Short mmCIF file of C-alpha atoms and ligand atoms in Angstrom, two decimals:
data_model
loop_
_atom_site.label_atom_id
_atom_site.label_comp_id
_atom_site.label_asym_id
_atom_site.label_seq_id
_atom_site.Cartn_x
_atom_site.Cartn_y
_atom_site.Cartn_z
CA UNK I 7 99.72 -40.44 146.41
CA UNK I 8 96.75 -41.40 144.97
CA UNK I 9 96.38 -38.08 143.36
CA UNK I 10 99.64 -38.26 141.60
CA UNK I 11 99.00 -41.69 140.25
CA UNK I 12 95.58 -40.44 138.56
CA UNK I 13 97.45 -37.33 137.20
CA UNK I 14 99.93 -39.51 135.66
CA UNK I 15 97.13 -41.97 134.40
CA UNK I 16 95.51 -38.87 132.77
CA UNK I 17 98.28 -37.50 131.41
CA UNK I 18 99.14 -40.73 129.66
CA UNK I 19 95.51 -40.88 128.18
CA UNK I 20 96.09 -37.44 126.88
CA UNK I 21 99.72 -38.56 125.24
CA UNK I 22 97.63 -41.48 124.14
CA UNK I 23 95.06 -39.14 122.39
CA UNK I 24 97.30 -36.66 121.18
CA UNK I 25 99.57 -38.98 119.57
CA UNK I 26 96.46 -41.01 118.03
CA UNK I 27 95.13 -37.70 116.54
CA UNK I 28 98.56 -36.76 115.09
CA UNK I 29 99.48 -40.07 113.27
CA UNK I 30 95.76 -39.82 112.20
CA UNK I 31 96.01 -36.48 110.73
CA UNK I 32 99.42 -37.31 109.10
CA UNK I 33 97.87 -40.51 107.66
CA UNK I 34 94.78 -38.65 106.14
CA UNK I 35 97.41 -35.92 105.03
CA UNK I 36 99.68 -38.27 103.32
CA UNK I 37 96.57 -39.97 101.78
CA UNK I 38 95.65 -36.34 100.58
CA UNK I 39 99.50 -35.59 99.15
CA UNK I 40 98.91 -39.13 97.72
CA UNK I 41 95.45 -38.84 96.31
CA UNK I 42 96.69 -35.53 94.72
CA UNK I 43 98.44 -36.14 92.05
CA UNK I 44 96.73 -38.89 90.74
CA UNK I 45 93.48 -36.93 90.57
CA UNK I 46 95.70 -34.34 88.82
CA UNK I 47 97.34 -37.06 86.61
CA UNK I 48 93.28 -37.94 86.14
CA UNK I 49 92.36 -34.34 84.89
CA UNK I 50 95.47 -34.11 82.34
CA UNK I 51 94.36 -37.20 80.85
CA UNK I 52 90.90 -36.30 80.73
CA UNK I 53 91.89 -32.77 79.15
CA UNK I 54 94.30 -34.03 76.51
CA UNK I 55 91.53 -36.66 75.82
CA UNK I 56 88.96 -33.63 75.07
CA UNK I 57 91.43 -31.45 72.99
CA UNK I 58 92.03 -34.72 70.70
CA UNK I 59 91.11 -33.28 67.59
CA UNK I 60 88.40 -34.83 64.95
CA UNK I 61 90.33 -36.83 62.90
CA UNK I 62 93.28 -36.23 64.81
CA UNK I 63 94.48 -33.57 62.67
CA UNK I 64 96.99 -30.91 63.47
CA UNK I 65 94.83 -28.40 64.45
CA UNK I 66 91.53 -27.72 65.71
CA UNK I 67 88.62 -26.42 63.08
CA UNK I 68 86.79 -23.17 64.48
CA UNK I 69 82.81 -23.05 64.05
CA UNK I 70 81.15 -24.00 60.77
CA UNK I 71 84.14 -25.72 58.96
CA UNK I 72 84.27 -29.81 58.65
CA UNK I 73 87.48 -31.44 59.98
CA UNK I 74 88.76 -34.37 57.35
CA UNK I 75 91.80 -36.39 56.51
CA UNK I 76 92.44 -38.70 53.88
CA UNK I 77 95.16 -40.88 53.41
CA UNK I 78 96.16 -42.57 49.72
CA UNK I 79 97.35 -46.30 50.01
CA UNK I 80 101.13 -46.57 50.05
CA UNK I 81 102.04 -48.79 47.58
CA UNK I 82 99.68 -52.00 47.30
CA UNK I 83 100.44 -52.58 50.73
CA UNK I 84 98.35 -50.53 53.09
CA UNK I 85 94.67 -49.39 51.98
CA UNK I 86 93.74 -45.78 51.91
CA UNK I 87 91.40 -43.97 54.52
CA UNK I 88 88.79 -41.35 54.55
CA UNK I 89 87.93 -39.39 57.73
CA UNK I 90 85.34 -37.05 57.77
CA UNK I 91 83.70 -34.95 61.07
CA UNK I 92 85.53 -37.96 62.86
CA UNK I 93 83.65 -40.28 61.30
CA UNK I 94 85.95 -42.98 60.34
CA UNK I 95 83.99 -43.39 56.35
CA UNK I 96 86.59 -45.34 54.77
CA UNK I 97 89.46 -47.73 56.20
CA UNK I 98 91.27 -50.63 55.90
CA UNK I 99 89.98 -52.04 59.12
CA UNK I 100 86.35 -51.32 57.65
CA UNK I 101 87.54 -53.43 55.04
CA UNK I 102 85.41 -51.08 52.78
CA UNK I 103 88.67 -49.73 50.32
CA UNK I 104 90.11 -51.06 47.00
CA UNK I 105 92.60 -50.82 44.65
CA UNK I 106 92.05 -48.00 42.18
CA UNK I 107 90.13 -44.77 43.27
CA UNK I 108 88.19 -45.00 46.18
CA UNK I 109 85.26 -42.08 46.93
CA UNK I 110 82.80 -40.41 49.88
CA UNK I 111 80.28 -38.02 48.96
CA UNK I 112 78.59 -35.88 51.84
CA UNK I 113 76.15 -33.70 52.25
CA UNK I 114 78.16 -30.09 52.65
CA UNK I 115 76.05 -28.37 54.50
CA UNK I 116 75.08 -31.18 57.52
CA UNK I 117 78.33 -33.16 57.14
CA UNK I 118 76.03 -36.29 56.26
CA UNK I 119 77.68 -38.99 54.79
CA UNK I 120 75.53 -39.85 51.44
CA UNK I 121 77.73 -43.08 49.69
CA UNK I 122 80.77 -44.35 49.44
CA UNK I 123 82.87 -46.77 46.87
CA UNK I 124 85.43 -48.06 45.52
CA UNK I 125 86.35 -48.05 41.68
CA UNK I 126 89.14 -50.50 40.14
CA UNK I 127 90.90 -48.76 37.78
CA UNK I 128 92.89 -51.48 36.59
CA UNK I 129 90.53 -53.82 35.48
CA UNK I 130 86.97 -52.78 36.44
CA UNK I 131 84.70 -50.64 34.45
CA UNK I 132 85.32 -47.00 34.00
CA UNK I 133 81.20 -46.41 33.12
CA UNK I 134 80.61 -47.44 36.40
CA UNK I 135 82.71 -44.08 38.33
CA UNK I 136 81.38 -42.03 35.36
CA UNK I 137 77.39 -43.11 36.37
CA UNK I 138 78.66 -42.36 40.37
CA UNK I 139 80.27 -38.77 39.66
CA UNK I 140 77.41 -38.11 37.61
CA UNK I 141 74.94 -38.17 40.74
CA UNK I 142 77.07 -35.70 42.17
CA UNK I 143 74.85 -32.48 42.90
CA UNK I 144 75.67 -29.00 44.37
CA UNK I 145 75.88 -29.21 48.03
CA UNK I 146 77.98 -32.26 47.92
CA UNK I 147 81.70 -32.26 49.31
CA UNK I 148 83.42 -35.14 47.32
CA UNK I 149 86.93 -37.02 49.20
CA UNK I 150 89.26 -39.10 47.30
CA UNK I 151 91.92 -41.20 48.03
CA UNK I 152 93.49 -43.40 45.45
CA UNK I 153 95.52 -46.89 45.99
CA UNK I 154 97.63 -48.85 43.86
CA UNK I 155 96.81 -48.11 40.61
CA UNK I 156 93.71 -44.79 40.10
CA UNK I 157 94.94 -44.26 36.41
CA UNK I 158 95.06 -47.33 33.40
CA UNK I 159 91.55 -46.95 32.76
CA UNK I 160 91.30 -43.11 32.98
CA UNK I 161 88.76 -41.55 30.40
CA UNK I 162 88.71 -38.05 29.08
CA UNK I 163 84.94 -37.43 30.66
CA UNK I 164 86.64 -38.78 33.98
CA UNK I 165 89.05 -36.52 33.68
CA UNK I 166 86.61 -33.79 33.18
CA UNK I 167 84.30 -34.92 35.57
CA UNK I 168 86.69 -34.33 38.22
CA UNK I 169 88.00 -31.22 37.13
CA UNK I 170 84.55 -30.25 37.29
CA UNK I 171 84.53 -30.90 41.04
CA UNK I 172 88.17 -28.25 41.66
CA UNK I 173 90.79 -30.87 40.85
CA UNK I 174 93.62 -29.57 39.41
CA UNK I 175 95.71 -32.76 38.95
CA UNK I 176 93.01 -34.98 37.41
CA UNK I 177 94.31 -33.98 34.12
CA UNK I 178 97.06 -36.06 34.13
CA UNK I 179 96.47 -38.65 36.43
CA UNK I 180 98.10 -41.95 35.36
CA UNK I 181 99.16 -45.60 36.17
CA UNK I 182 99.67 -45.61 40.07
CA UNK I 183 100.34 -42.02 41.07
CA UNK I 184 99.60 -41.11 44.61
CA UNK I 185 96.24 -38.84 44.54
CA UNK I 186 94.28 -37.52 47.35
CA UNK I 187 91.45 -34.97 46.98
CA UNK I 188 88.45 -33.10 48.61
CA UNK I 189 86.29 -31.34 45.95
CA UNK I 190 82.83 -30.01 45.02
CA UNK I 191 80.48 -29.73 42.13
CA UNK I 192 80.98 -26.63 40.21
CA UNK I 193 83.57 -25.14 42.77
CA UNK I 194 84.34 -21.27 41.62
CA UNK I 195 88.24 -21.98 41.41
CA UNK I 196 90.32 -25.20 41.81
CA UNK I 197 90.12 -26.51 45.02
CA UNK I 198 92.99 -25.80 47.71
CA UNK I 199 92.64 -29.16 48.90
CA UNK I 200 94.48 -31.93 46.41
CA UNK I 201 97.59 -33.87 46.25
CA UNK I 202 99.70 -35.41 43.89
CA UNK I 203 102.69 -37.54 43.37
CA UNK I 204 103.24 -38.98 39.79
CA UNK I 205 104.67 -42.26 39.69
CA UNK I 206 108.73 -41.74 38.87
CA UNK I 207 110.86 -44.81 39.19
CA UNK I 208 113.61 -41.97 39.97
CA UNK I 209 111.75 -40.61 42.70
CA UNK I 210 109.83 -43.37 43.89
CA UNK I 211 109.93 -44.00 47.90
CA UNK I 212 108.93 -47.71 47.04
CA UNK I 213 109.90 -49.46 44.27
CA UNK I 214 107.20 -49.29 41.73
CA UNK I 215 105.20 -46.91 43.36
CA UNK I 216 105.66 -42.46 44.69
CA UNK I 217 104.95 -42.39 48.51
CA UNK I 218 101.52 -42.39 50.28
CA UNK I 219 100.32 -39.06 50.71
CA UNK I 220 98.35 -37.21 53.40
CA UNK I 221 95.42 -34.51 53.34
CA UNK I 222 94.09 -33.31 55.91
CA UNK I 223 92.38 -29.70 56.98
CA UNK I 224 88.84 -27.85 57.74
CA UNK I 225 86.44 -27.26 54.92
CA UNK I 226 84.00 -24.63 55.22
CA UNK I 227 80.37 -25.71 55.48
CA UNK I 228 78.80 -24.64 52.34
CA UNK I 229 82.27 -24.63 50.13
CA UNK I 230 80.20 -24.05 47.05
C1 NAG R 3 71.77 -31.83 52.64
O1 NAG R 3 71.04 -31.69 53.84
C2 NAG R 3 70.03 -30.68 53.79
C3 NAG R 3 69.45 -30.57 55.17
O2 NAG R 3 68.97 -31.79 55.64
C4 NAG R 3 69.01 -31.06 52.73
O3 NAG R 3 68.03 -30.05 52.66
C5 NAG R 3 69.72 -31.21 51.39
O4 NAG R 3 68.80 -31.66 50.43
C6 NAG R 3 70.85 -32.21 51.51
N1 NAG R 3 71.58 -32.21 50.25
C7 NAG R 3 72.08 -33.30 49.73
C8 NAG R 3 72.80 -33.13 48.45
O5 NAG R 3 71.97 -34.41 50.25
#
């Protein structure tokens, strides 16, 4: 009798146990099955984070070639931006962009950003972008991106200053068409990378002005 009742005492310790282990292991399983995905869920983020590319343009650059994008105002709304090695240069929310034409120079072979400005080409002084594309040298990579209006006070030598550098449009740039540009001093050919829009009240996307316009792309270090 006594026998029986420890057997039975036993095997309920042993259900006990048995039963304690099992909900553990399904508890520490279900926290595993749980715990799963969100450490995947972690990883995808953490990928897609890493092949965001610089400047968030389309495609990655390979070795030795600059990633840069530069956006022209859209109408005399929304100020222009200059990206360049992800380095945000120019930008509305930098509050460093104006109305007219507005510049980055950098050093071509380190990516190095030398100076940047803005030139009104409404009402400002034209000597003024004449004296700052002067000081361009070899090894430079020069980014433009124009807003509002880059063309009323247009010169001849600013014309030819910038053709000088591979643009191809410069020529007849005029009263608020849509440019953007990357360029260097005494570039072989014209350069591949330039936009252009002329102002058309036919074709214009806003009233009085052609739609903003987008450049964006890998430069070889050392273009020149
Ligand atoms: C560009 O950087 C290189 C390396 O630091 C330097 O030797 C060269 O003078 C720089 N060029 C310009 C135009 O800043």
């Amino acid at each position: 009798m006594r026998m029986s009742v420890l057997l039975r005492l036993l095997a309920l310790i042993f259900m006990l146990i048995t039963s304690w282990a099992l909900v553990h292991s399904y508890i520490s399983f279900s926290w595993k099955t749980i715990r799963m995905p969100r450490w995947l869920a972690g990883s995808v983020s953490k990928k897609s984070r890493v092949v965001r590319n610089k400047c968030d343009i389309g495609k990655p650059c390979p070795n030795n070639f600059f990633a840069f994008k530069i956006l022209s105002g859209a109408a005399n709304v929304v100020g222009p931006s200059v990206c360049f090695e992800d380095h945000m240069i120019m930008s509305p929310v930098k509050d460093n962009v104006g109305r007219g034409l507005n510049i980055a120079l950098v050093n071509g072979s380190t990516g190095t950003v030398l100076r940047h400005g803005f030139f009104d080409m409404y009402s400002g002084d034209p000597t003024l972008l004449v004296t700052f594309l002067k000081e361009i040298t070899k090894e430079m990579l020069v980014l433009v991106a124009s807003y509002d209006d880059p063309g009323t006070k247009m010169t001849d030598e600013l014309r030819g200053l910038f053709s000088n550098l591979g643009s191809s449009y410069a020529k007849q740039l005029g009263f608020r068409d849509s440019w953007v540009f990357l360029g260097a001093k005494d570039i072989r050919s014209n350069s591949p990378f330039e936009q252009f829009i002329k102002n058309n009240p036919n074709t214009n996307k806003y009233e009085g002005w052609p739609e903003m316009l987008q450049l964006e792309g890998c430069v070889p270090r050392k273009l020149f």
